[in-house]
Amino acid sequence: MGLSIPLASAILLLALLTSAGLFVGAMIQMAIGLRGLLHAEGALERTQLEVELRLRIESIDARGLNFTVENTGSRTIFLHSEGDYRWNTVIIAYGGRSYPIDDYRVLEIRVSEANKTFNPEGHPYITPGEEALIHVELPDEAPDISPGEAVRVLFASHYGVTAADEGVRTG
């Protein structure tokens, strides 16, 4: 009985120290992960603050519309698709329904308020101070846009920043 108490105490002390070490190690790992998460969230918010877009509807017809999206921020907005990845989404809402559209056609890219244009094939993005004229066709299941009907267009960029405008089909 003389040796069993100190031996049991030593085993309990060793188990307690091991548990404390594991707990401290887990807390350090958690703090490192939280720091990385906060850094990533801060970088995302900083990026979103650097992106600013304006949207202007140019024309609306029964099965599609044209709009201009202008980059007034400090980040480049990529417009082309890469494989199955779609950089941006256009959402058209009218008649109580909305239609997300990933396939749109860039008709022209130009310097804002200037006559300088770029070929969308060789310049598939809009840098700060540029704008793109985009054509969107409605999906096959969407009904025609009636004359006099209000249409809302939203352009959602790959940064999570959106721009929207509302127009009415005339004629």
mmCIF file of N, CA and C in Angstrom, residues 46-143:
data_model
loop_
_atom_site.group_PDB
_atom_site.id
_atom_site.type_symbol
_atom_site.label_atom_id
_atom_site.label_comp_id
_atom_site.label_asym_id
_atom_site.label_seq_id
_atom_site.Cartn_x
_atom_site.Cartn_y
_atom_site.Cartn_z
ATOM 1 N N ARG A 46 -13.146 44.065 -47.859
ATOM 2 C CA ARG A 46 -12.339 45.101 -48.512
ATOM 3 C C ARG A 46 -12.539 45.034 -50.027
ATOM 4 N N THR A 47 -12.563 43.819 -50.566
ATOM 5 C CA THR A 47 -12.787 43.649 -51.997
ATOM 6 C C THR A 47 -14.158 44.180 -52.390
ATOM 7 N N GLN A 48 -15.177 43.859 -51.611
ATOM 8 C CA GLN A 48 -16.522 44.317 -51.943
ATOM 9 C C GLN A 48 -16.639 45.837 -51.850
ATOM 10 N N LEU A 49 -15.880 46.449 -50.952
ATOM 11 C CA LEU A 49 -15.893 47.907 -50.871
ATOM 12 C C LEU A 49 -15.215 48.543 -52.077
ATOM 13 N N GLU A 50 -14.308 47.807 -52.718
ATOM 14 C CA GLU A 50 -13.589 48.326 -53.872
ATOM 15 C C GLU A 50 -14.352 48.132 -55.178
ATOM 16 N N VAL A 51 -15.466 47.412 -55.130
ATOM 17 C CA VAL A 51 -16.266 47.149 -56.326
ATOM 18 C C VAL A 51 -17.514 48.024 -56.277
ATOM 19 N N GLU A 52 -17.725 48.775 -57.333
ATOM 20 C CA GLU A 52 -18.930 49.592 -57.443
ATOM 21 C C GLU A 52 -19.411 49.537 -58.887
ATOM 22 N N LEU A 53 -20.671 49.229 -59.045
ATOM 23 C CA LEU A 53 -21.259 49.076 -60.376
ATOM 24 C C LEU A 53 -22.492 49.953 -60.512
ATOM 25 N N ARG A 54 -22.750 50.370 -61.740
ATOM 26 C CA ARG A 54 -23.999 51.059 -62.089
ATOM 27 C C ARG A 54 -24.604 50.339 -63.279
ATOM 28 N N LEU A 55 -25.919 50.232 -63.284
ATOM 29 C CA LEU A 55 -26.610 49.551 -64.374
ATOM 30 C C LEU A 55 -27.655 50.480 -64.957
ATOM 31 N N ARG A 56 -27.760 50.469 -66.278
ATOM 32 C CA ARG A 56 -28.726 51.300 -66.981
ATOM 33 C C ARG A 56 -29.360 50.455 -68.089
ATOM 34 N N ILE A 57 -30.681 50.304 -68.055
ATOM 35 C CA ILE A 57 -31.392 49.576 -69.104
ATOM 36 C C ILE A 57 -31.430 50.450 -70.347
ATOM 37 N N GLU A 58 -31.032 49.867 -71.483
ATOM 38 C CA GLU A 58 -31.008 50.611 -72.752
ATOM 39 C C GLU A 58 -32.269 50.355 -73.570
ATOM 40 N N SER A 59 -32.678 49.087 -73.671
ATOM 41 C CA SER A 59 -33.878 48.761 -74.455
ATOM 42 C C SER A 59 -34.459 47.437 -73.967
ATOM 43 N N ILE A 60 -35.783 47.325 -74.127
ATOM 44 C CA ILE A 60 -36.494 46.102 -73.731
ATOM 45 C C ILE A 60 -37.399 45.708 -74.881
ATOM 46 N N ASP A 61 -37.335 44.425 -75.279
ATOM 47 C CA ASP A 61 -38.302 43.918 -76.253
ATOM 48 C C ASP A 61 -38.974 42.685 -75.664
ATOM 49 N N ALA A 62 -39.763 41.987 -76.445
ATOM 50 C CA ALA A 62 -40.580 40.884 -75.927
ATOM 51 C C ALA A 62 -39.751 39.737 -75.361
ATOM 52 N N ARG A 63 -38.591 39.414 -75.953
ATOM 53 C CA ARG A 63 -37.829 38.233 -75.542
ATOM 54 C C ARG A 63 -36.431 38.546 -75.016
ATOM 55 N N GLY A 64 -36.104 39.809 -74.866
ATOM 56 C CA GLY A 64 -34.773 40.120 -74.369
ATOM 57 C C GLY A 64 -34.616 41.595 -74.098
ATOM 58 N N LEU A 65 -33.426 41.953 -73.660
ATOM 59 C CA LEU A 65 -33.153 43.360 -73.386
ATOM 60 C C LEU A 65 -31.669 43.644 -73.450
ATOM 61 N N ASN A 66 -31.340 44.919 -73.593
ATOM 62 C CA ASN A 66 -29.965 45.396 -73.581
ATOM 63 C C ASN A 66 -29.793 46.307 -72.380
ATOM 64 N N PHE A 67 -28.667 46.188 -71.714
ATOM 65 C CA PHE A 67 -28.361 47.087 -70.612
ATOM 66 C C PHE A 67 -26.868 47.354 -70.590
ATOM 67 N N THR A 68 -26.515 48.449 -69.949
ATOM 68 C CA THR A 68 -25.120 48.819 -69.786
ATOM 69 C C THR A 68 -24.761 48.697 -68.318
ATOM 70 N N VAL A 69 -23.652 48.019 -68.042
ATOM 71 C CA VAL A 69 -23.130 47.955 -66.676
ATOM 72 C C VAL A 69 -21.798 48.703 -66.679
ATOM 73 N N GLU A 70 -21.683 49.653 -65.758
ATOM 74 C CA GLU A 70 -20.502 50.508 -65.684
ATOM 75 C C GLU A 70 -19.717 50.192 -64.418
ATOM 76 N N ASN A 71 -18.412 50.068 -64.568
ATOM 77 C CA ASN A 71 -17.525 49.800 -63.443
ATOM 78 C C ASN A 71 -17.005 51.129 -62.910
ATOM 79 N N THR A 72 -17.511 51.563 -61.758
ATOM 80 C CA THR A 72 -17.072 52.815 -61.149
ATOM 81 C C THR A 72 -16.202 52.569 -59.922
ATOM 82 N N GLY A 73 -15.885 51.314 -59.660
ATOM 83 C CA GLY A 73 -15.031 50.970 -58.523
ATOM 84 C C GLY A 73 -13.581 50.877 -58.940
ATOM 85 N N SER A 74 -12.805 50.118 -58.168
ATOM 86 C CA SER A 74 -11.372 50.007 -58.457
ATOM 87 C C SER A 74 -10.931 48.583 -58.754
ATOM 88 N N ARG A 75 -11.864 47.678 -58.957
ATOM 89 C CA ARG A 75 -11.548 46.289 -59.305
ATOM 90 C C ARG A 75 -12.045 45.959 -60.699
ATOM 91 N N THR A 76 -11.366 45.043 -61.372
ATOM 92 C CA THR A 76 -11.774 44.593 -62.696
ATOM 93 C C THR A 76 -12.924 43.600 -62.570
ATOM 94 N N ILE A 77 -13.912 43.735 -63.447
ATOM 95 C CA ILE A 77 -15.055 42.819 -63.501
ATOM 96 C C ILE A 77 -14.881 41.945 -64.734
ATOM 97 N N PHE A 78 -14.741 40.649 -64.530
ATOM 98 C CA PHE A 78 -14.582 39.708 -65.641
ATOM 99 C C PHE A 78 -15.961 39.312 -66.143
ATOM 100 N N LEU A 79 -16.109 39.232 -67.461
ATOM 101 C CA LEU A 79 -17.423 39.002 -68.057
ATOM 102 C C LEU A 79 -17.568 37.649 -68.735
ATOM 103 N N HIS A 80 -16.479 37.011 -69.143
ATOM 104 C CA HIS A 80 -16.576 35.765 -69.897
ATOM 105 C C HIS A 80 -16.700 34.573 -68.946
ATOM 106 N N SER A 81 -17.180 33.476 -69.477
ATOM 107 C CA SER A 81 -17.300 32.239 -68.710
ATOM 108 C C SER A 81 -16.058 31.392 -68.934
ATOM 109 N N GLU A 82 -15.757 30.576 -67.959
ATOM 110 C CA GLU A 82 -14.629 29.650 -68.075
ATOM 111 C C GLU A 82 -15.137 28.242 -67.802
ATOM 112 N N GLY A 83 -15.309 27.487 -68.859
ATOM 113 C CA GLY A 83 -15.843 26.133 -68.699
ATOM 114 C C GLY A 83 -17.249 26.200 -68.141
ATOM 115 N N ASP A 84 -17.476 25.515 -67.024
ATOM 116 C CA ASP A 84 -18.786 25.523 -66.389
ATOM 117 C C ASP A 84 -18.954 26.674 -65.397
ATOM 118 N N TYR A 85 -17.872 27.434 -65.152
ATOM 119 C CA TYR A 85 -17.946 28.526 -64.184
ATOM 120 C C TYR A 85 -18.463 29.792 -64.851
ATOM 121 N N ARG A 86 -19.474 30.369 -64.282
ATOM 122 C CA ARG A 86 -20.047 31.619 -64.769
ATOM 123 C C ARG A 86 -19.627 32.718 -63.803
ATOM 124 N N TRP A 87 -18.977 33.747 -64.322
ATOM 125 C CA TRP A 87 -18.457 34.821 -63.479
ATOM 126 C C TRP A 87 -19.582 35.646 -62.859
ATOM 127 N N ASN A 88 -20.628 35.882 -63.602
ATOM 128 C CA ASN A 88 -21.694 36.776 -63.147
ATOM 129 C C ASN A 88 -23.049 36.187 -63.508
ATOM 130 N N THR A 89 -24.084 36.723 -62.871
ATOM 131 C CA THR A 89 -25.447 36.303 -63.164
ATOM 132 C C THR A 89 -26.306 37.541 -63.374
ATOM 133 N N VAL A 90 -27.169 37.468 -64.371
ATOM 134 C CA VAL A 90 -28.146 38.522 -64.614
ATOM 135 C C VAL A 90 -29.498 37.964 -64.184
ATOM 136 N N ILE A 91 -30.226 38.736 -63.398
ATOM 137 C CA ILE A 91 -31.562 38.316 -62.961
ATOM 138 C C ILE A 91 -32.565 39.307 -63.527
ATOM 139 N N ILE A 92 -33.541 38.775 -64.251
ATOM 140 C CA ILE A 92 -34.601 39.598 -64.833
ATOM 141 C C ILE A 92 -35.895 39.251 -64.112
ATOM 142 N N ALA A 93 -36.568 40.267 -63.607
ATOM 143 C CA ALA A 93 -37.820 40.048 -62.874
ATOM 144 C C ALA A 93 -38.933 40.884 -63.501
ATOM 145 N N TYR A 94 -40.044 40.222 -63.767
ATOM 146 C CA TYR A 94 -41.246 40.895 -64.280
ATOM 147 C C TYR A 94 -42.409 39.939 -64.115
ATOM 148 N N GLY A 95 -43.590 40.495 -64.055
ATOM 149 C CA GLY A 95 -44.793 39.666 -63.955
ATOM 150 C C GLY A 95 -44.808 38.756 -62.744
ATOM 151 N N GLY A 96 -44.178 39.167 -61.648
ATOM 152 C CA GLY A 96 -44.181 38.366 -60.430
ATOM 153 C C GLY A 96 -43.205 37.197 -60.418
ATOM 154 N N ARG A 97 -42.379 37.055 -61.429
ATOM 155 C CA ARG A 97 -41.396 35.964 -61.492
ATOM 156 C C ARG A 97 -40.022 36.534 -61.783
ATOM 157 N N SER A 98 -39.009 35.800 -61.427
ATOM 158 C CA SER A 98 -37.644 36.217 -61.749
ATOM 159 C C SER A 98 -36.919 35.073 -62.439
ATOM 160 N N TYR A 99 -35.970 35.437 -63.287
ATOM 161 C CA TYR A 99 -35.253 34.469 -64.103
ATOM 162 C C TYR A 99 -33.752 34.745 -64.025
ATOM 163 N N PRO A 100 -32.993 33.859 -63.365
ATOM 164 C CA PRO A 100 -31.532 34.022 -63.355
ATOM 165 C C PRO A 100 -30.955 33.551 -64.689
ATOM 166 N N ILE A 101 -30.067 34.345 -65.251
ATOM 167 C CA ILE A 101 -29.496 34.038 -66.560
ATOM 168 C C ILE A 101 -27.978 34.146 -66.462
ATOM 169 N N ASP A 102 -27.300 33.056 -66.773
ATOM 170 C CA ASP A 102 -25.835 33.037 -66.750
ATOM 171 C C ASP A 102 -25.241 33.266 -68.132
ATOM 172 N N ASP A 103 -26.004 32.959 -69.156
ATOM 173 C CA ASP A 103 -25.516 33.115 -70.526
ATOM 174 C C ASP A 103 -26.036 34.425 -71.103
ATOM 175 N N TYR A 104 -25.153 35.364 -71.220
ATOM 176 C CA TYR A 104 -25.485 36.654 -71.804
ATOM 177 C C TYR A 104 -24.423 36.973 -72.845
ATOM 178 N N ARG A 105 -24.708 37.943 -73.677
ATOM 179 C CA ARG A 105 -23.775 38.287 -74.753
ATOM 180 C C ARG A 105 -23.289 39.718 -74.564
ATOM 181 N N VAL A 106 -21.986 39.880 -74.520
ATOM 182 C CA VAL A 106 -21.400 41.213 -74.415
ATOM 183 C C VAL A 106 -21.304 41.771 -75.828
ATOM 184 N N LEU A 107 -22.042 42.837 -76.100
ATOM 185 C CA LEU A 107 -22.068 43.434 -77.427
ATOM 186 C C LEU A 107 -20.901 44.392 -77.646
ATOM 187 N N GLU A 108 -20.554 45.126 -76.603
ATOM 188 C CA GLU A 108 -19.523 46.147 -76.751
ATOM 189 C C GLU A 108 -18.938 46.498 -75.388
ATOM 190 N N ILE A 109 -17.665 46.791 -75.376
ATOM 191 C CA ILE A 109 -17.009 47.318 -74.180
ATOM 192 C C ILE A 109 -16.392 48.644 -74.579
ATOM 193 N N ARG A 110 -16.624 49.640 -73.756
ATOM 194 C CA ARG A 110 -16.121 50.975 -74.099
ATOM 195 C C ARG A 110 -15.672 51.711 -72.842
ATOM 196 N N VAL A 111 -14.851 52.724 -73.068
ATOM 197 C CA VAL A 111 -14.470 53.621 -71.982
ATOM 198 C C VAL A 111 -15.689 54.482 -71.673
ATOM 199 N N SER A 112 -16.045 54.593 -70.403
ATOM 200 C CA SER A 112 -17.232 55.353 -70.016
ATOM 201 C C SER A 112 -17.142 56.791 -70.518
ATOM 202 N N GLU A 113 -18.228 57.254 -71.102
ATOM 203 C CA GLU A 113 -18.365 58.616 -71.604
ATOM 204 C C GLU A 113 -17.296 58.988 -72.625
ATOM 205 N N ALA A 114 -16.896 58.024 -73.442
ATOM 206 C CA ALA A 114 -15.906 58.285 -74.493
ATOM 207 C C ALA A 114 -16.255 57.441 -75.714
ATOM 208 N N ASN A 115 -15.581 57.691 -76.806
ATOM 209 C CA ASN A 115 -15.824 56.957 -78.045
ATOM 210 C C ASN A 115 -14.906 55.751 -78.211
ATOM 211 N N LYS A 116 -14.024 55.496 -77.279
ATOM 212 C CA LYS A 116 -13.076 54.382 -77.380
ATOM 213 C C LYS A 116 -13.782 53.075 -77.035
ATOM 214 N N THR A 117 -13.794 52.138 -77.990
ATOM 215 C CA THR A 117 -14.419 50.835 -77.762
ATOM 216 C C THR A 117 -13.379 49.733 -77.878
ATOM 217 N N PHE A 118 -13.701 48.587 -77.295
ATOM 218 C CA PHE A 118 -12.846 47.410 -77.327
ATOM 219 C C PHE A 118 -13.646 46.231 -77.865
ATOM 220 N N ASN A 119 -12.959 45.307 -78.490
ATOM 221 C CA ASN A 119 -13.589 44.070 -78.950
ATOM 222 C C ASN A 119 -13.812 43.166 -77.729
ATOM 223 N N PRO A 120 -15.037 42.745 -77.456
ATOM 224 C CA PRO A 120 -15.300 41.898 -76.282
ATOM 225 C C PRO A 120 -14.549 40.563 -76.305
ATOM 226 N N GLU A 121 -14.183 40.088 -77.484
ATOM 227 C CA GLU A 121 -13.443 38.822 -77.560
ATOM 228 C C GLU A 121 -12.025 38.978 -77.007
ATOM 229 N N GLY A 122 -11.401 40.101 -77.284
ATOM 230 C CA GLY A 122 -10.039 40.328 -76.830
ATOM 231 C C GLY A 122 -9.954 41.103 -75.533
ATOM 232 N N HIS A 123 -11.060 41.642 -75.070
ATOM 233 C CA HIS A 123 -11.115 42.465 -73.863
ATOM 234 C C HIS A 123 -12.376 42.060 -73.086
ATOM 235 N N PRO A 124 -12.408 40.810 -72.546
ATOM 236 C CA PRO A 124 -13.640 40.282 -71.942
ATOM 237 C C PRO A 124 -13.826 40.692 -70.476
ATOM 238 N N TYR A 125 -13.541 41.923 -70.154
ATOM 239 C CA TYR A 125 -13.653 42.420 -68.785
ATOM 240 C C TYR A 125 -13.833 43.932 -68.850
ATOM 241 N N ILE A 126 -14.295 44.501 -67.749
ATOM 242 C CA ILE A 126 -14.380 45.950 -67.661
ATOM 243 C C ILE A 126 -13.532 46.411 -66.478
ATOM 244 N N THR A 127 -12.569 47.232 -66.790
ATOM 245 C CA THR A 127 -11.712 47.789 -65.752
ATOM 246 C C THR A 127 -12.374 49.071 -65.233
ATOM 247 N N PRO A 128 -11.863 49.640 -64.160
ATOM 248 C CA PRO A 128 -12.446 50.878 -63.653
ATOM 249 C C PRO A 128 -12.510 51.949 -64.745
ATOM 250 N N GLY A 129 -13.672 52.576 -64.881
ATOM 251 C CA GLY A 129 -13.870 53.592 -65.900
ATOM 252 C C GLY A 129 -14.360 53.051 -67.230
ATOM 253 N N GLU A 130 -14.663 51.767 -67.293
ATOM 254 C CA GLU A 130 -15.195 51.167 -68.519
ATOM 255 C C GLU A 130 -16.611 50.667 -68.277
ATOM 256 N N GLU A 131 -17.313 50.428 -69.380
ATOM 257 C CA GLU A 131 -18.670 49.905 -69.307
ATOM 258 C C GLU A 131 -18.897 48.894 -70.421
ATOM 259 N N ALA A 132 -19.851 48.007 -70.200
ATOM 260 C CA ALA A 132 -20.166 46.970 -71.180
ATOM 261 C C ALA A 132 -21.641 47.040 -71.536
ATOM 262 N N LEU A 133 -21.914 46.957 -72.834
ATOM 263 C CA LEU A 133 -23.287 46.837 -73.321
ATOM 264 C C LEU A 133 -23.564 45.342 -73.448
ATOM 265 N N ILE A 134 -24.563 44.873 -72.720
ATOM 266 C CA ILE A 134 -24.853 43.439 -72.617
ATOM 267 C C ILE A 134 -26.256 43.162 -73.132
ATOM 268 N N HIS A 135 -26.394 42.071 -73.890
ATOM 269 C CA HIS A 135 -27.695 41.619 -74.381
ATOM 270 C C HIS A 135 -28.054 40.323 -73.662
ATOM 271 N N VAL A 136 -29.288 40.253 -73.178
ATOM 272 C CA VAL A 136 -29.778 39.062 -72.475
ATOM 273 C C VAL A 136 -31.063 38.601 -73.147
ATOM 274 N N GLU A 137 -31.122 37.309 -73.438
ATOM 275 C CA GLU A 137 -32.340 36.684 -73.966
ATOM 276 C C GLU A 137 -33.043 35.963 -72.822
ATOM 277 N N LEU A 138 -34.363 36.028 -72.810
ATOM 278 C CA LEU A 138 -35.128 35.319 -71.786
ATOM 279 C C LEU A 138 -35.048 33.812 -72.008
ATOM 280 N N PRO A 139 -35.129 33.022 -70.943
ATOM 281 C CA PRO A 139 -35.179 31.569 -71.118
ATOM 282 C C PRO A 139 -36.461 31.157 -71.841
ATOM 283 N N ASP A 140 -36.435 29.988 -72.450
ATOM 284 C CA ASP A 140 -37.576 29.514 -73.237
ATOM 285 C C ASP A 140 -38.861 29.432 -72.417
ATOM 286 N N GLU A 141 -38.751 29.090 -71.130
ATOM 287 C CA GLU A 141 -39.954 28.924 -70.302
ATOM 288 C C GLU A 141 -40.552 30.252 -69.847
ATOM 289 N N ALA A 142 -39.852 31.353 -70.038
ATOM 290 C CA ALA A 142 -40.345 32.672 -69.612
ATOM 291 C C ALA A 142 -41.336 33.219 -70.631
ATOM 292 N N PRO A 143 -42.428 33.818 -70.153
ATOM 293 C CA PRO A 143 -43.373 34.435 -71.092
ATOM 294 C C PRO A 143 -42.792 35.726 -71.668
#
